[in-house]
Coordinates of C-alpha atoms in Angstrom, one line a residue:
X1 CA -131.5 10.3 -179.2
X2 CA -131.1 13.9 -178.2
X3 CA -133.5 16.5 -179.6
X4 CA -132.7 20.2 -179.6
X5 CA -136.4 21.1 -179.1
X6 CA -139.6 19.1 -178.6
X7 CA -143.0 20.8 -178.9
X8 CA -145.9 20.2 -176.5
X9 CA -149.2 21.4 -178.0
X10 CA -152.0 22.0 -175.5
X11 CA -155.2 20.9 -177.3
X12 CA -157.5 19.8 -174.6
X13 CA -159.5 23.0 -174.1
X14 CA -163.3 22.9 -173.9
X15 CA -163.8 26.2 -175.7
X16 CA -167.1 27.1 -173.9
X17 CA -167.2 30.6 -175.5
X18 CA -167.6 29.0 -178.9
X19 CA -170.9 27.5 -177.8
X20 CA -172.3 25.0 -180.3
X21 CA -169.0 24.8 -182.3
X22 CA -167.4 22.9 -179.4
X23 CA -170.4 20.9 -178.1
X24 CA -169.0 17.7 -179.6
X25 CA -165.4 18.4 -180.4
X26 CA -162.2 20.1 -179.0
X27 CA -161.7 23.7 -179.8
X28 CA -158.5 23.0 -181.9
X29 CA -160.6 20.8 -184.2
X30 CA -163.0 23.6 -185.1
X31 CA -163.0 24.4 -188.9
X32 CA -161.3 27.6 -190.0
X33 CA -161.0 29.3 -193.4
X34 CA -162.0 27.3 -196.4
X35 CA -160.1 24.1 -195.7
X36 CA -158.3 24.2 -192.4
X37 CA -158.8 23.4 -188.7
X38 CA -157.4 25.7 -186.0
X39 CA -154.8 23.1 -185.0
X40 CA -153.3 23.2 -188.5
X41 CA -151.6 26.5 -187.6
X42 CA -149.3 25.5 -184.7
X43 CA -148.7 22.1 -186.3
X44 CA -147.6 23.8 -189.6
X45 CA -145.5 26.3 -187.7
X46 CA -143.6 23.3 -186.2
X47 CA -143.1 21.8 -189.6
X48 CA -141.9 25.1 -191.1
X49 CA -139.6 25.5 -188.1
X50 CA -137.9 22.1 -188.5
X51 CA -139.4 20.9 -185.2
X52 CA -140.1 17.2 -185.9
X53 CA -141.3 15.9 -182.5
X54 CA -144.7 17.2 -181.3
X55 CA -146.8 15.9 -178.4
X56 CA -150.5 16.9 -178.7
X57 CA -152.1 16.9 -175.3
X58 CA -155.8 16.1 -175.6
X59 CA -158.6 15.8 -173.1
X60 CA -162.0 17.3 -174.0
X61 CA -164.1 15.5 -176.8
X62 CA -160.9 14.2 -178.6
X63 CA -162.5 11.8 -181.1
X64 CA -162.7 14.2 -184.1
X65 CA -159.4 15.7 -183.3
X66 CA -157.6 12.3 -183.0
X67 CA -159.1 11.1 -186.3
X68 CA -158.0 14.3 -188.0
X69 CA -154.4 14.1 -186.7
X70 CA -153.9 10.5 -187.6
X71 CA -150.2 9.7 -187.9
X72 CA -149.2 13.3 -188.6
X73 CA -148.5 12.7 -192.3
X74 CA -150.1 15.9 -193.7
X75 CA -147.7 18.0 -191.6
X76 CA -144.7 15.7 -192.4
X77 CA -144.8 14.5 -188.8
X78 CA -145.0 10.7 -189.6
X79 CA -141.4 10.0 -188.4
X80 CA -139.8 6.8 -187.1
X81 CA -138.1 8.8 -184.4
X82 CA -140.1 11.7 -183.1
X83 CA -143.1 12.8 -185.2
X84 CA -146.6 13.4 -183.9
X85 CA -147.8 11.8 -180.7
X86 CA -151.3 12.2 -179.2
X87 CA -151.0 12.3 -175.4
X88 CA -154.3 11.9 -173.5
X89 CA -154.5 11.6 -169.7
X90 CA -153.8 8.0 -168.8
X91 CA -153.9 5.6 -165.8
X92 CA -150.4 4.6 -164.6
X93 CA -149.5 2.1 -161.8
X94 CA -149.4 5.0 -159.3
X95 CA -152.8 6.2 -160.4
X96 CA -154.1 8.7 -162.9
X97 CA -156.3 11.8 -163.2
X98 CA -157.6 14.4 -165.7
X99 CA -155.2 17.2 -166.6
X100 CA -155.8 19.8 -163.8
X101 CA -154.3 22.7 -165.7
X102 CA -151.8 23.6 -168.4
X103 CA -148.8 23.0 -166.2
X104 CA -150.1 19.8 -164.8
X105 CA -150.8 18.5 -168.3
X106 CA -147.1 18.9 -169.2
X107 CA -146.0 17.4 -165.8
X108 CA -148.1 14.3 -166.4
X109 CA -146.1 13.8 -169.7
X110 CA -142.6 14.1 -168.2
X111 CA -141.8 10.6 -169.5
X112 CA -142.4 11.7 -173.0
X113 CA -139.9 14.6 -172.6
X114 CA -137.4 12.3 -171.0
X115 CA -137.7 9.8 -173.9
X116 CA -136.3 12.4 -176.3
X117 CA -133.8 14.0 -173.9
X118 CA -134.8 17.4 -175.2
X119 CA -132.6 20.4 -174.5
X120 CA -135.6 22.7 -174.8
X121 CA -139.3 22.4 -174.6
X122 CA -141.6 24.5 -176.8
X123 CA -145.1 24.9 -175.3
X124 CA -147.9 25.9 -177.6
X125 CA -151.7 26.6 -177.4
X126 CA -153.9 24.9 -179.9
X127 CA -156.4 27.8 -180.3
X128 CA -154.6 30.6 -182.0
X129 CA -154.3 31.6 -185.7
X130 CA -150.9 32.8 -186.7
X131 CA -147.7 31.9 -188.7
X132 CA -144.5 31.9 -186.8
X133 CA -141.0 30.4 -187.3
X134 CA -140.2 29.0 -183.9
X135 CA -136.6 28.4 -184.9
X136 CA -135.9 32.1 -184.7
X137 CA -137.4 32.2 -181.2
X138 CA -135.2 29.3 -180.3
X139 CA -132.1 31.1 -181.5
X140 CA -133.1 34.1 -179.4
X141 CA -133.7 31.8 -176.4
X142 CA -130.2 30.2 -176.8
X143 CA -128.4 33.6 -177.4
X144 CA -129.9 35.0 -174.1
X145 CA -129.0 31.8 -172.2
X146 CA -132.6 31.9 -171.0
X147 CA -134.4 29.6 -168.6
X148 CA -137.6 30.6 -170.3
X149 CA -138.6 32.7 -173.3
X150 CA -142.1 34.0 -173.8
X151 CA -143.4 35.2 -177.1
X152 CA -145.2 38.6 -176.8
X153 CA -147.5 40.5 -179.1
X154 CA -148.5 44.1 -178.5
X155 CA -152.2 44.6 -178.3
X156 CA -154.3 47.8 -177.9
X157 CA -154.1 49.0 -174.3
X158 CA -157.8 48.7 -173.9
X159 CA -157.7 45.0 -174.7
X160 CA -154.7 44.3 -172.4
X161 CA -156.9 43.2 -169.4
X162 CA -157.9 40.1 -171.4
X163 CA -154.3 38.8 -171.5
X164 CA -151.2 38.0 -169.4
X165 CA -149.2 41.2 -169.6
X166 CA -145.4 41.4 -169.4
X167 CA -143.0 44.3 -168.6
X168 CA -139.4 43.9 -169.7
X169 CA -136.2 46.0 -169.9
X170 CA -134.1 47.1 -172.8
X171 CA -132.4 43.7 -172.9
X172 CA -135.8 42.1 -173.1
X173 CA -135.4 40.5 -169.7
X174 CA -138.9 40.1 -168.1
X175 CA -139.3 42.1 -164.9
X176 CA -143.0 41.7 -164.2
X177 CA -145.9 39.5 -165.3
X178 CA -149.6 40.0 -164.5
X179 CA -152.4 37.6 -165.5
X180 CA -155.4 39.6 -166.9
X181 CA -154.6 42.8 -164.9
X182 CA -157.4 45.3 -164.4
X183 CA -154.9 48.2 -164.8
X184 CA -152.2 46.9 -167.1
X185 CA -148.7 48.5 -166.9
X186 CA -148.0 47.7 -170.6
X187 CA -149.6 46.3 -173.7
X188 CA -147.1 43.4 -174.1
X189 CA -149.4 40.4 -174.2
X190 CA -148.2 36.8 -173.7
X191 CA -149.0 34.7 -176.7
X192 CA -149.1 31.5 -174.6
X193 CA -145.9 30.4 -176.5
X194 CA -143.0 29.4 -174.2
X195 CA -139.6 27.9 -174.7
X196 CA -138.1 26.4 -171.5
X197 CA -134.8 24.7 -170.8
X198 CA -136.0 21.2 -170.1
X199 CA -134.3 20.8 -166.7
X200 CA -135.7 24.1 -165.5
X201 CA -139.2 23.3 -166.7
X202 CA -139.2 20.0 -164.9
X203 CA -137.8 21.6 -161.7
X204 CA -140.6 24.2 -161.8
X205 CA -143.4 21.8 -162.6
X206 CA -142.2 19.5 -159.7
X207 CA -142.3 22.4 -157.3
X208 CA -145.8 23.4 -158.5
X209 CA -147.1 19.9 -157.9
X210 CA -145.9 20.3 -154.3
X211 CA -147.7 23.6 -153.9
X212 CA -151.1 23.1 -152.1
X213 CA -152.3 26.5 -153.4
X214 CA -151.6 26.2 -157.1
X215 CA -154.1 26.2 -160.0
X216 CA -151.6 24.3 -162.1
X217 CA -151.5 27.1 -164.7
X218 CA -148.4 28.6 -166.5
X219 CA -149.8 32.1 -166.6
X220 CA -151.2 32.2 -163.1
X221 CA -148.6 30.2 -161.2
X222 CA -145.5 29.0 -163.0
X223 CA -144.4 32.2 -164.8
X224 CA -144.9 34.5 -161.8
X225 CA -143.0 32.0 -159.5
X226 CA -140.1 31.9 -161.9
X227 CA -139.8 35.7 -162.1
X228 CA -140.0 36.0 -158.3
X229 CA -137.2 33.4 -157.9
X230 CA -134.9 35.2 -160.3
X231 CA -134.9 32.8 -163.2
X232 CA -133.6 34.2 -166.5
X233 CA -136.8 35.1 -168.3
X234 CA -136.9 36.9 -171.6
X235 CA -139.6 38.3 -173.9
X236 CA -139.5 37.5 -177.6
X237 CA -141.5 40.2 -179.5
X238 CA -143.6 39.0 -182.4
X239 CA -144.9 41.4 -185.1
X240 CA -146.8 39.1 -187.5
X241 CA -150.5 38.2 -187.6
X242 CA -151.8 36.6 -184.4
X243 CA -155.4 36.1 -183.3
X244 CA -156.9 34.4 -180.3
X245 CA -160.1 32.8 -181.7
X246 CA -161.6 31.8 -178.4
X247 CA -164.9 33.7 -179.1
X248 CA -167.5 33.6 -181.9
X249 CA -166.7 37.2 -182.8
X250 CA -162.9 36.7 -182.9
X251 CA -163.3 33.5 -185.0
X252 CA -165.5 35.4 -187.5
X253 CA -163.0 38.3 -187.6
X254 CA -160.1 36.0 -188.3
X255 CA -162.0 34.5 -191.2
X256 CA -162.7 38.0 -192.5
X257 CA -159.0 38.8 -192.2
X258 CA -158.4 36.2 -195.0
X259 CA -160.7 38.3 -197.2
X260 CA -159.0 41.6 -196.4
X261 CA -155.5 40.2 -196.8
X262 CA -154.5 40.8 -193.2
X263 CA -154.0 37.0 -192.9
X264 CA -152.2 35.8 -196.1
X265 CA -152.6 32.1 -196.6
X266 CA -151.1 32.1 -200.1
X267 CA -147.5 33.1 -199.3
X268 CA -144.5 30.7 -199.1
X269 CA -145.2 29.9 -195.4
X270 CA -147.6 27.0 -196.1
X271 CA -150.3 25.9 -193.7
X272 CA -150.8 22.2 -194.1
X273 CA -154.1 20.3 -193.5
X274 CA -155.8 16.9 -194.0
X275 CA -158.4 17.3 -196.7
X276 CA -160.9 14.9 -198.2
X277 CA -161.1 14.5 -202.0
X278 CA -163.7 16.9 -203.5
X279 CA -164.4 17.7 -207.1
X280 CA -163.5 21.2 -208.4
X281 CA -165.8 24.1 -207.4
X282 CA -168.7 25.0 -209.7
X283 CA -170.4 28.3 -210.4
X284 CA -173.9 27.9 -211.8
X285 CA -175.6 30.2 -214.4
X286 CA -176.7 33.5 -212.8
X287 CA -174.5 33.0 -209.7
X288 CA -172.7 35.9 -208.2
X289 CA -169.5 35.7 -206.0
X290 CA -167.8 38.8 -204.7
X291 CA -164.9 39.0 -202.2
X292 CA -165.3 35.4 -201.2
X293 CA -163.0 32.5 -200.4
X294 CA -164.2 29.1 -201.7
X295 CA -162.5 25.9 -202.3
X296 CA -162.9 22.4 -203.7
X297 CA -166.4 20.9 -203.8
X298 CA -168.3 24.2 -203.6
X299 CA -171.4 24.7 -205.8
X300 CA -172.7 28.2 -206.0
X301 CA -176.0 28.9 -207.8
X302 CA -177.0 32.0 -205.8
X303 CA -175.3 35.1 -204.5
X304 CA -172.3 35.2 -202.1
X305 CA -170.5 38.3 -200.9
X306 CA -167.8 38.9 -198.3
X307 CA -167.8 35.3 -197.0
X308 CA -165.7 32.2 -196.5
X309 CA -167.1 28.9 -197.8
X310 CA -165.6 25.6 -196.7
X311 CA -165.3 22.4 -198.8
X312 CA -168.4 20.9 -200.3
X313 CA -170.7 23.9 -199.5
X314 CA -173.8 24.3 -201.7
X315 CA -175.5 27.6 -202.2
X316 CA -178.9 26.9 -203.9
X317 CA -180.6 29.2 -206.5
X318 CA -182.0 32.5 -205.1
X319 CA -180.0 32.1 -201.9
X320 CA -178.0 35.1 -200.6
X321 CA -175.0 34.8 -198.2
X322 CA -173.3 37.9 -196.9
X323 CA -170.6 38.5 -194.2
X324 CA -170.7 34.9 -193.1
X325 CA -168.6 31.8 -192.5
X326 CA -170.1 28.6 -194.0
X327 CA -168.2 25.5 -192.9
X328 CA -167.8 22.3 -195.0
X329 CA -170.6 20.2 -196.4
X330 CA -173.3 22.7 -195.5
X331 CA -176.3 23.4 -197.8
X332 CA -178.0 26.8 -198.0
X333 CA -181.5 26.3 -199.4
X334 CA -183.4 28.2 -202.2
X335 CA -184.2 31.8 -201.6
X336 CA -182.7 31.8 -198.1
X337 CA -180.8 34.8 -196.7
X338 CA -177.8 34.3 -194.4
X339 CA -176.0 37.4 -193.0
X340 CA -173.4 37.8 -190.3
X341 CA -173.5 34.2 -189.3
X342 CA -171.3 31.1 -188.7
X343 CA -172.9 27.9 -190.0
X344 CA -171.1 24.8 -188.7
X345 CA -170.2 21.7 -190.7
X346 CA -172.9 19.6 -192.3
X347 CA -175.9 21.9 -191.5
X348 CA -178.8 22.1 -193.9
X349 CA -180.6 25.4 -194.1
X350 CA -184.0 24.9 -195.7
X351 CA -185.6 27.0 -198.4
X352 CA -186.8 30.6 -197.6
X353 CA -185.0 30.8 -194.3
X354 CA -183.7 34.1 -192.8
X355 CA -180.6 33.6 -190.7
X356 CA -178.5 36.3 -188.9
X357 CA -178.3 40.0 -188.4
X358 CA -175.9 42.9 -189.0
X359 CA -172.2 43.1 -188.3
X360 CA -172.4 45.5 -185.3
X361 CA -169.2 45.9 -183.4
X362 CA -169.0 43.8 -180.2
X363 CA -172.0 41.7 -181.3
X364 CA -171.6 38.0 -181.8
X365 CA -172.6 36.4 -185.1
X366 CA -175.6 34.1 -185.3
X367 CA -174.5 30.5 -184.9
X368 CA -176.1 27.3 -186.4
X369 CA -174.6 24.2 -184.9
X370 CA -173.0 21.2 -186.5
X371 CA -175.3 19.0 -188.6
X372 CA -178.5 21.0 -187.8
X373 CA -181.4 20.8 -190.1
X374 CA -183.2 24.2 -190.2
X375 CA -186.8 23.8 -191.5
X376 CA -188.2 25.7 -194.5
X377 CA -189.2 29.3 -193.7
X378 CA -187.4 29.4 -190.3
X379 CA -186.2 32.8 -189.0
X380 CA -183.1 32.8 -186.7
X381 CA -182.3 36.3 -185.4
X382 CA -179.2 38.2 -184.7
X383 CA -176.9 36.7 -182.1
X384 CA -179.0 33.6 -181.7
X385 CA -177.4 30.2 -181.2
X386 CA -179.0 27.0 -182.5
X387 CA -177.2 24.2 -180.6

């Protein structure tokens, strides 16, 4: 059965710049906000864009992610034709290998695309926080009769060297692309969101596989080659909220954007997630909560300011949490102080501990890893990482 558009979500990244957060799980499975994981955002975008067939390409530490995705039911992707499919590297009769890059990952799943005879293929990254109606981008792509359309987001010029940078004309046709240029010619950054005509995509990926000098990457190899060969390439400007959460600082900032309202999770564009059953949150006598997001299962007996608490977090009496992200099922012990920190899921911070530092710009938050037990009276300083 013909599909107008099939999505391929690249979720196999190792996420080394998130340190202990990704020691045992893929970056898209990292917790975000009070009750989400990063992958909830592109999956929910697909649901809200009426894209009902999504291949999730996994590789690094996939167990938690696979368990979380299940059959796709929370995102309305449990379909008899289409729906959510987890696509790990596999061994075929002709052999098999790990995904060698973003382009090679899609190439190895050509059979999946052929099975749905998709007119267009939407390629997504699993490590960005944003809300986007892909159907509008698809309309733009169709109107332009494009071979490939790339979503772009304008960033401050001083940050442009961190991104793939596009230059395009008044008709939005892409004229140049540079991957992480030292001297960028524009501030139009690629969001890593592409729509290809399927036949063009397969032609380009096949050519890339025959190239002995390729790194199998869309930004470094496929996109520049397509521009050079004269393919119809267009830029689709996006003006909503978008954040690459590939570093501890950017992940912390995105959580703080929920508090400031820069990232609105309460509007009609719903972000779906798979959540456990927790009792209602509880505020103990003498507790104080200011400018904080908390959700089901939280128990607060101490003081919390300017922070994001995940499900099942317990803040004990006398404890103080400021400017921090506390992920689900973590306990902050009596009279402990946590400031400018990220505490991963299931950690236990003992009594009278001092964790973290101040929110200096360009400084990373202190990080306590998943399930860690920090002994009573322990001091963990600014920017320290406890694996």
